[in-house]
Tab-separated table of C-alpha atoms in Angstrom:
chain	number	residue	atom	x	y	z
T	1	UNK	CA	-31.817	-102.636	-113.933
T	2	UNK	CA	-31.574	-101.899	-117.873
T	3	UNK	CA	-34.007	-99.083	-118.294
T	4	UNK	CA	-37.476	-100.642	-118.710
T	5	UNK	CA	-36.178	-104.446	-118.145
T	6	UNK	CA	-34.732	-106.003	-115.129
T	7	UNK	CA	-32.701	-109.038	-114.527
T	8	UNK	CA	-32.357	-111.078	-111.144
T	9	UNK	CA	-30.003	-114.159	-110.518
T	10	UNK	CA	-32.111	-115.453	-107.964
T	11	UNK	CA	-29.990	-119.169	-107.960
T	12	UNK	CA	-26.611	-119.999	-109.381
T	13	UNK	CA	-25.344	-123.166	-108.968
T	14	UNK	CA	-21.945	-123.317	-110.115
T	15	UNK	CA	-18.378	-125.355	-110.775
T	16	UNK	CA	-15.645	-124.498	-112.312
T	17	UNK	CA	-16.626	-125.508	-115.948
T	18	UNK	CA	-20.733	-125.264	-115.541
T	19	UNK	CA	-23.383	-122.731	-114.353
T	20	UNK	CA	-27.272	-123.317	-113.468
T	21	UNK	CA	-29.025	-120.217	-113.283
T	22	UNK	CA	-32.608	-119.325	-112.181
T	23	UNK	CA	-32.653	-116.046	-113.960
T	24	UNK	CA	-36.007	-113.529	-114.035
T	25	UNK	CA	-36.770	-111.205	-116.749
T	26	UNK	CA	-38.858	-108.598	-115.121
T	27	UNK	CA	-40.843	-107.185	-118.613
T	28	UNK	CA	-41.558	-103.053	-119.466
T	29	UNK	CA	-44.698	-101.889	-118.199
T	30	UNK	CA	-45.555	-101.305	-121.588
T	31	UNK	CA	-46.286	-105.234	-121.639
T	32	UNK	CA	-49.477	-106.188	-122.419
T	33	UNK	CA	-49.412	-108.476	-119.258
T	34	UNK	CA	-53.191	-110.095	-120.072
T	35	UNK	CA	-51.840	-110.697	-123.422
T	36	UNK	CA	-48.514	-112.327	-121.976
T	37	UNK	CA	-50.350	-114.384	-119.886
T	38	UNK	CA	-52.625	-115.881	-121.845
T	39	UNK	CA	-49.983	-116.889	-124.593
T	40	UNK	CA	-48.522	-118.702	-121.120
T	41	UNK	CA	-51.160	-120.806	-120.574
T	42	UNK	CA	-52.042	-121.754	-124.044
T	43	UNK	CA	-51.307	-124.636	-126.639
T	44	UNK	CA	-51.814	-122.347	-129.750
T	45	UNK	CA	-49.753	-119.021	-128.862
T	46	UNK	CA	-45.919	-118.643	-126.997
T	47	UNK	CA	-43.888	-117.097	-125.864
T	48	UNK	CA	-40.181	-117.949	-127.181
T	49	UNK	CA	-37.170	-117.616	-124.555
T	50	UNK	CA	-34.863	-115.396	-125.508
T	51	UNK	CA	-31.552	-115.870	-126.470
T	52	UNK	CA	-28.403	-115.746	-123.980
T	53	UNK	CA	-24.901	-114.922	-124.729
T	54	UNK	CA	-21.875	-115.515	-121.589
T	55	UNK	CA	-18.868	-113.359	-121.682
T	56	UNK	CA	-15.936	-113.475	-119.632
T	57	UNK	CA	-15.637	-109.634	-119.801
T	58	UNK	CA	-14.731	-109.379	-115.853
T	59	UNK	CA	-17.159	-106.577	-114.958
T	60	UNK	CA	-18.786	-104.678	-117.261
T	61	UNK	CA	-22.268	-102.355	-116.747
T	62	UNK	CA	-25.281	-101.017	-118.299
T	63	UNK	CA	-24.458	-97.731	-118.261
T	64	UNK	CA	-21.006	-98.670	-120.332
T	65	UNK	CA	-23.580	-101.513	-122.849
T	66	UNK	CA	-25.902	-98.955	-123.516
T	67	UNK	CA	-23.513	-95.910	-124.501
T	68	UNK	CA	-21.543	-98.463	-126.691
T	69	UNK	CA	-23.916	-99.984	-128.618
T	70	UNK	CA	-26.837	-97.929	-128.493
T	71	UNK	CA	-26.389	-96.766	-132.226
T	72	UNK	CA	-26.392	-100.424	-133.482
T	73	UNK	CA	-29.629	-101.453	-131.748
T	74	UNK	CA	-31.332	-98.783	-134.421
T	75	UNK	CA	-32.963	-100.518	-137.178
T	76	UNK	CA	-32.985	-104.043	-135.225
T	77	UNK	CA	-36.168	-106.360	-135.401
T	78	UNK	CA	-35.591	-108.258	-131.976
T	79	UNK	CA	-38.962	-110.468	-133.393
T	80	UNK	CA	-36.834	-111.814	-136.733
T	81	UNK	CA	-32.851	-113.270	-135.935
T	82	UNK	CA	-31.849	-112.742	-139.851
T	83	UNK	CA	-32.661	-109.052	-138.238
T	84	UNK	CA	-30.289	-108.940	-135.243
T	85	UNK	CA	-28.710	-112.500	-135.573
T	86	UNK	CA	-25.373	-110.712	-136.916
T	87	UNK	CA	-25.253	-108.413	-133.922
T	88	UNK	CA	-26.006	-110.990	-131.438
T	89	UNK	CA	-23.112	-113.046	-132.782
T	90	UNK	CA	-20.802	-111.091	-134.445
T	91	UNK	CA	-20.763	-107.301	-133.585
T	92	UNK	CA	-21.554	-106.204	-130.243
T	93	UNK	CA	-19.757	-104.461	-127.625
T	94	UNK	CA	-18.996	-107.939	-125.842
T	95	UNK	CA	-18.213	-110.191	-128.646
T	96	UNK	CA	-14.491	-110.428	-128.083
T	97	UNK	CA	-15.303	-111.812	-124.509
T	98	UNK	CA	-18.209	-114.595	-126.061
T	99	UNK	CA	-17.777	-117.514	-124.223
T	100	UNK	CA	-18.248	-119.428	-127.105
T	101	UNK	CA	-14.826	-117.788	-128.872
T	102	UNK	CA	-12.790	-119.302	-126.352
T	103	UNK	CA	-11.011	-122.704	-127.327
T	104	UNK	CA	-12.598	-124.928	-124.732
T	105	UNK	CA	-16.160	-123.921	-126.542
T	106	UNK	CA	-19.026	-124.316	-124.717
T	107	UNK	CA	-23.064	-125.662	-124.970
T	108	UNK	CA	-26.272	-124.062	-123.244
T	109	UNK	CA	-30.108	-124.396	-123.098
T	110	UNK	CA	-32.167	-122.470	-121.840
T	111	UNK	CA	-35.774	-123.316	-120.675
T	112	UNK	CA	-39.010	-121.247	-119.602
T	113	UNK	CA	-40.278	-121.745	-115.872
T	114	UNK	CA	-43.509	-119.639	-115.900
T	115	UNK	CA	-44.819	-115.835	-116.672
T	116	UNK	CA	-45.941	-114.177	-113.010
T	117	UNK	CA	-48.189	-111.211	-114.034
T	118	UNK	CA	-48.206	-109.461	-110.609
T	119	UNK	CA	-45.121	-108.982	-110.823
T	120	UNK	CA	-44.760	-109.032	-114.978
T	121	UNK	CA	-41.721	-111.279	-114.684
T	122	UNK	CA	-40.418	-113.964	-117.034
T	123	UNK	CA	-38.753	-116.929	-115.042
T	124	UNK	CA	-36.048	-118.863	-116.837
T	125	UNK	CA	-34.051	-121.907	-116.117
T	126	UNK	CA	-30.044	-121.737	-117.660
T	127	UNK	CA	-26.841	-123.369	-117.619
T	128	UNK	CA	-24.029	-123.117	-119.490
T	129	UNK	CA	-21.009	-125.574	-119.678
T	130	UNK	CA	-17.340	-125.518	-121.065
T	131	UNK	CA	-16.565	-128.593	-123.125
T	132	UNK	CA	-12.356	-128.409	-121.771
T	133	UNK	CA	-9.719	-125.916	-121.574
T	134	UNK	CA	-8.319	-124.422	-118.433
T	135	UNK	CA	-11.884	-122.168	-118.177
T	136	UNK	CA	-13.138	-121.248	-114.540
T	137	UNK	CA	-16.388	-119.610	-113.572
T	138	UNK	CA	-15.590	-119.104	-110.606
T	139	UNK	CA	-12.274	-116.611	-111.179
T	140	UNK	CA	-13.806	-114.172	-112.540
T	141	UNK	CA	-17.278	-112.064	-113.266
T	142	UNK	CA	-19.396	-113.086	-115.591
T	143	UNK	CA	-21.474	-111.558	-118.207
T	144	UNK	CA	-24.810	-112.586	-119.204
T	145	UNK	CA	-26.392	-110.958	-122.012
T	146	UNK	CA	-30.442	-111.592	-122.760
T	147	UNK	CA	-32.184	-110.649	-125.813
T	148	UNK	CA	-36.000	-109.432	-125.921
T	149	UNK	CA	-38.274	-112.847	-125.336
T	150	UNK	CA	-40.819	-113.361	-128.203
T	151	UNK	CA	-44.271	-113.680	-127.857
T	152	UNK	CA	-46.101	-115.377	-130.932
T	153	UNK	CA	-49.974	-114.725	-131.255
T	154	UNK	CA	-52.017	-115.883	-134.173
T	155	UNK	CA	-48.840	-116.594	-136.289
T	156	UNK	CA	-47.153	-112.978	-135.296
T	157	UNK	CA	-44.648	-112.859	-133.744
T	158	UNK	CA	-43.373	-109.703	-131.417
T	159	UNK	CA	-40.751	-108.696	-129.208
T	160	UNK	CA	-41.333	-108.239	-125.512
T	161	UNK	CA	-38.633	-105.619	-125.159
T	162	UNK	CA	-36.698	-102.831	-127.537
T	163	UNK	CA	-33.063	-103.803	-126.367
T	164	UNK	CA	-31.052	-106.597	-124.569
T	165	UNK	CA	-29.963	-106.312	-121.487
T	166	UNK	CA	-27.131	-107.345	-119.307
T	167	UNK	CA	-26.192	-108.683	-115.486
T	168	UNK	CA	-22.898	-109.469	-114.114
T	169	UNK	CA	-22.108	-111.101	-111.093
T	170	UNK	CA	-19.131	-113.188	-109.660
T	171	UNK	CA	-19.924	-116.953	-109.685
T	172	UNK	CA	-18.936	-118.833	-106.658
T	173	UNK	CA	-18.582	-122.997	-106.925
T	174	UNK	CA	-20.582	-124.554	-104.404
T	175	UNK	CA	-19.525	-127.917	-105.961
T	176	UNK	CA	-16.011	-130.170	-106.761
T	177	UNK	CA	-15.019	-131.089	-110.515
T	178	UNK	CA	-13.032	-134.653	-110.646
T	179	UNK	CA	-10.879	-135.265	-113.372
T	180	UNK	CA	-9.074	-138.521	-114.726
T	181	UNK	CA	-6.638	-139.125	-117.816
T	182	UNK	CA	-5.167	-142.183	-119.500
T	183	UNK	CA	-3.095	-143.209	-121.799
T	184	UNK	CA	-2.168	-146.857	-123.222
T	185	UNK	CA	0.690	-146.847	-126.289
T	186	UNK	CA	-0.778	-144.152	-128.771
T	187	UNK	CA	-4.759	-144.126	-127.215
T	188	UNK	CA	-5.426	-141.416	-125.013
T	189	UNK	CA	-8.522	-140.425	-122.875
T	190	UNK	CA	-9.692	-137.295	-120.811
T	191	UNK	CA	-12.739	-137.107	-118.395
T	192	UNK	CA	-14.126	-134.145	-116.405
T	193	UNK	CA	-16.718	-134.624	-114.301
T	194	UNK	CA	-18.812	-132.058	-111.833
T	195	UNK	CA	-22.099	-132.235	-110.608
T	196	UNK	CA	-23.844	-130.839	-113.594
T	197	UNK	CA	-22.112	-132.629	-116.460
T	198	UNK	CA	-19.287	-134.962	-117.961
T	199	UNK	CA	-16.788	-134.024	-120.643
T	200	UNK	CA	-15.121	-137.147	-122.705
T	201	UNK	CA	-11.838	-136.449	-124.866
T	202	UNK	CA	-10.553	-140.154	-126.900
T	203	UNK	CA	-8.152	-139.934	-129.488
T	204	UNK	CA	-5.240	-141.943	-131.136
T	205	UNK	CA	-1.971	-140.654	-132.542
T	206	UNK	CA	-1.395	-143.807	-134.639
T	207	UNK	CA	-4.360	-145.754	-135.199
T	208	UNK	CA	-7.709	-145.482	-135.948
T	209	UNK	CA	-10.140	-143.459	-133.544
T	210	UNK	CA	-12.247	-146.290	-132.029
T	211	UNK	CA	-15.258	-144.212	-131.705
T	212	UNK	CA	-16.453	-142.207	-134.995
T	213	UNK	CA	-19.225	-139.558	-133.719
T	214	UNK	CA	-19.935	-137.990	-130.561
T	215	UNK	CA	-22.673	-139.863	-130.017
T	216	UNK	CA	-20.839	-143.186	-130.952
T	217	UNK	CA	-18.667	-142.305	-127.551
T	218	UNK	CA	-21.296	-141.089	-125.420
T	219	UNK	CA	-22.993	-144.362	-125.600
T	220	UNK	CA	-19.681	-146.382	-124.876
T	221	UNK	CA	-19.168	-144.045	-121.831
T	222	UNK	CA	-20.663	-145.009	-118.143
T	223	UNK	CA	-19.765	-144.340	-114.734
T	224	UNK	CA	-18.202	-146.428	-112.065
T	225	UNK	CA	-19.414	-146.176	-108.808
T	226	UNK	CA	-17.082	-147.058	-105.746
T	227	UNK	CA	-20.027	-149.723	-104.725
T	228	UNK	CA	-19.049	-151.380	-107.810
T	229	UNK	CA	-22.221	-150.448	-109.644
T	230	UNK	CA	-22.550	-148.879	-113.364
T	231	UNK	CA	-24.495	-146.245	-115.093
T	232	UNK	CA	-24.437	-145.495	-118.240
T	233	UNK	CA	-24.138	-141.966	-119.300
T	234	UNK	CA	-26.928	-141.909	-121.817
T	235	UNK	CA	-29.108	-142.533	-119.340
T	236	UNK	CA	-28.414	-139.591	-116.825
T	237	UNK	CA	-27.475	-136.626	-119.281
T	238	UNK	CA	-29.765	-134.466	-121.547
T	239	UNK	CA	-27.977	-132.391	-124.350
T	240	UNK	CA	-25.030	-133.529	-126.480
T	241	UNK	CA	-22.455	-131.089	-128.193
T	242	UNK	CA	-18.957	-132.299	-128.971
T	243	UNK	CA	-16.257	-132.376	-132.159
T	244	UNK	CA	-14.518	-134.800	-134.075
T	245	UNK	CA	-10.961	-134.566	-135.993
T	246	UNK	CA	-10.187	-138.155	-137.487
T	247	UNK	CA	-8.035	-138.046	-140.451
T	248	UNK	CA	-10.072	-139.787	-143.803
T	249	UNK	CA	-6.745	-141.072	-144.960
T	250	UNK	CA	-5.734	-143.361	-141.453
T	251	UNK	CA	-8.319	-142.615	-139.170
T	252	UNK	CA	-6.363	-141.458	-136.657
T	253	UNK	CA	-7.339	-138.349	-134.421
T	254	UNK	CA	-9.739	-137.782	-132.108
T	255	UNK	CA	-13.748	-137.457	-130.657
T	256	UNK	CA	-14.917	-135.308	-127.231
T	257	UNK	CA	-18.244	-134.809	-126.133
T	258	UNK	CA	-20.203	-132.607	-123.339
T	259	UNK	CA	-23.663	-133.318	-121.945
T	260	UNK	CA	-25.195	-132.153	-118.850
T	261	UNK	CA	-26.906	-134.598	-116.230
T	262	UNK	CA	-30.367	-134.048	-115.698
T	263	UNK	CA	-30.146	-134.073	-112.201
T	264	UNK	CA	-27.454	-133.120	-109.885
T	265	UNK	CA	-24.848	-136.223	-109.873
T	266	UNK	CA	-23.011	-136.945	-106.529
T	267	UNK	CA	-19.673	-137.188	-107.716
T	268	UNK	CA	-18.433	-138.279	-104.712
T	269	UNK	CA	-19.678	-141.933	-105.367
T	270	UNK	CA	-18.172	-142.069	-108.623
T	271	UNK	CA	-14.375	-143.878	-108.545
T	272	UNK	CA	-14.163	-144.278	-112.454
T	273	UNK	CA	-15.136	-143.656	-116.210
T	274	UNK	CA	-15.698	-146.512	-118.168
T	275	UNK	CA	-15.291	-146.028	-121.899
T	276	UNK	CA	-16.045	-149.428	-123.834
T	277	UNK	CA	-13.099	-151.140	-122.137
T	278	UNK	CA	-10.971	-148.421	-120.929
T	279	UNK	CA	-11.380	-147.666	-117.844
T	280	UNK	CA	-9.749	-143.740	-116.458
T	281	UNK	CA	-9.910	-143.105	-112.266
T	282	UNK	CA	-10.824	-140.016	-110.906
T	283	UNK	CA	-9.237	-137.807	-109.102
């Protein structure tokens, strides 16, 4: 409970580098709920989900959010991001425990599931994954922070709330991440793999990269199944983030990409990644 908001985790489905939330956003009674729903159920007005920040700040509570960083809400539009886009991202109480300031980085989406005006609640669906690094949901709290939703009417646009809010609950994996690396002369390749999504590291120390985009990999990437069956990656995930470092001079260096599936993958069928013809087992 954040004053007049409320957040509920009512599912988290988790693994060590991914996290599936069905999150609720109960709104202030101030809410014009008649006006809410009608901007649900129409093709002219919305009602934009609001943006979500992780932080792996252990435990942390309202009480200690809103006495920090009460001052700086003062003066913030939560309807306009060139308004509170700097404190979302840069200056609040949390920022030195942003998921996304770790090294292993990290891609999200968030997507609406309904407004239910009985009860004047929101319903979201989120996930979160961790491209790589040695991150772990499930060791310790985390730390979600949600910013007013919008609701646009007739071209306005308006926030739903007058401050974000925060939850923070301990994870716990309900699920098994497989991993598998190879290396042949100066090519390397890492794979994770979890129910939710795959992670895909290539690179070569002296010769050129064989892939040149993140998207150039993902489609040479597909799964192995033990039955001796493929399928291609492109087909099963939805979302692409990733990085490249290839030298200009030699192209040597490397390409990783992230994408989550877009339905739960049984990972226990899978005995391989295939990337064009490397092949890395899982373990």
């Amino acid at each position: 409970v954040c004053d007049d908001v409320t957040l509920t985790v009512r599912q988290a489905l988790v693994s060590e580098k991914t996290v599936y939330l069905v999150l609720d956003y109960q709104l202030p009674d101030t809410v014009d709920r008649e006006a809410v729903q009608r901007a649900d159920q129409s093709d002219d007005d919305f009602i934009y989900p609001p943006e979500i920040g992780y932080y792996l700040t252990g435990d942390f509570s309202w009480a200690d959010f809103k006495a920090a960083d009460l001052k700086r809400w003062h003066g913030l539009d939560w309807s306009d991001f060139t308004s509170y886009g700097d404190y979302f991202l840069s200056w609040n109480t949390l920022q030195p425990y942003r998921l996304s300031n770790f090294s292993h980085g990290s891609s999200g989406e968030v997507a609406s599931q309904g407004y239910d005006p009985e009860t004047n609640t929101l319903a979201y669906l989120c996930s979160i994954t961790a491209k790589d690094g040695d991150l772990d949901f499930t060791a310790q709290p985390l730390t979600v922070m949600v910013l007013p939703p919008q609701l646009s009417t007739g071209g306005q646009v308006t926030a739903l709330a007058t401050h974000p809010a925060i939850l923070t609950f301990q994870p716990e994996a309900v699920s098994q991440t497989w991993t598998g690396s190879l290396r042949q002369d100066s090519l390397y390749a890492q794979v994770t793999l979890s129910p939710f999504a795959i992670s895909v590291k290539l690179g070569d120390v002296s010769a050129p990269v064989p892939y040149e985009s993140i998207d150039n990999l993902l489609q040479a990437t597909t799964l192995v199944c033990r039955d001796g069956t493929t399928q291609p990656v492109r087909e099963l995930a939805t979302g692409l983030t990733g990085s490249t470092s290839i030298s200009q001079d030699d192209g040597h260096g490397s390409v990783s990409f992230t994408s989550q599936f877009q339905d739960l993958l049984d990972v226990s069928q899978v005995a391989a990644v295939q990337v064009g013809d490397i092949q890395i087992p899982l373990e």
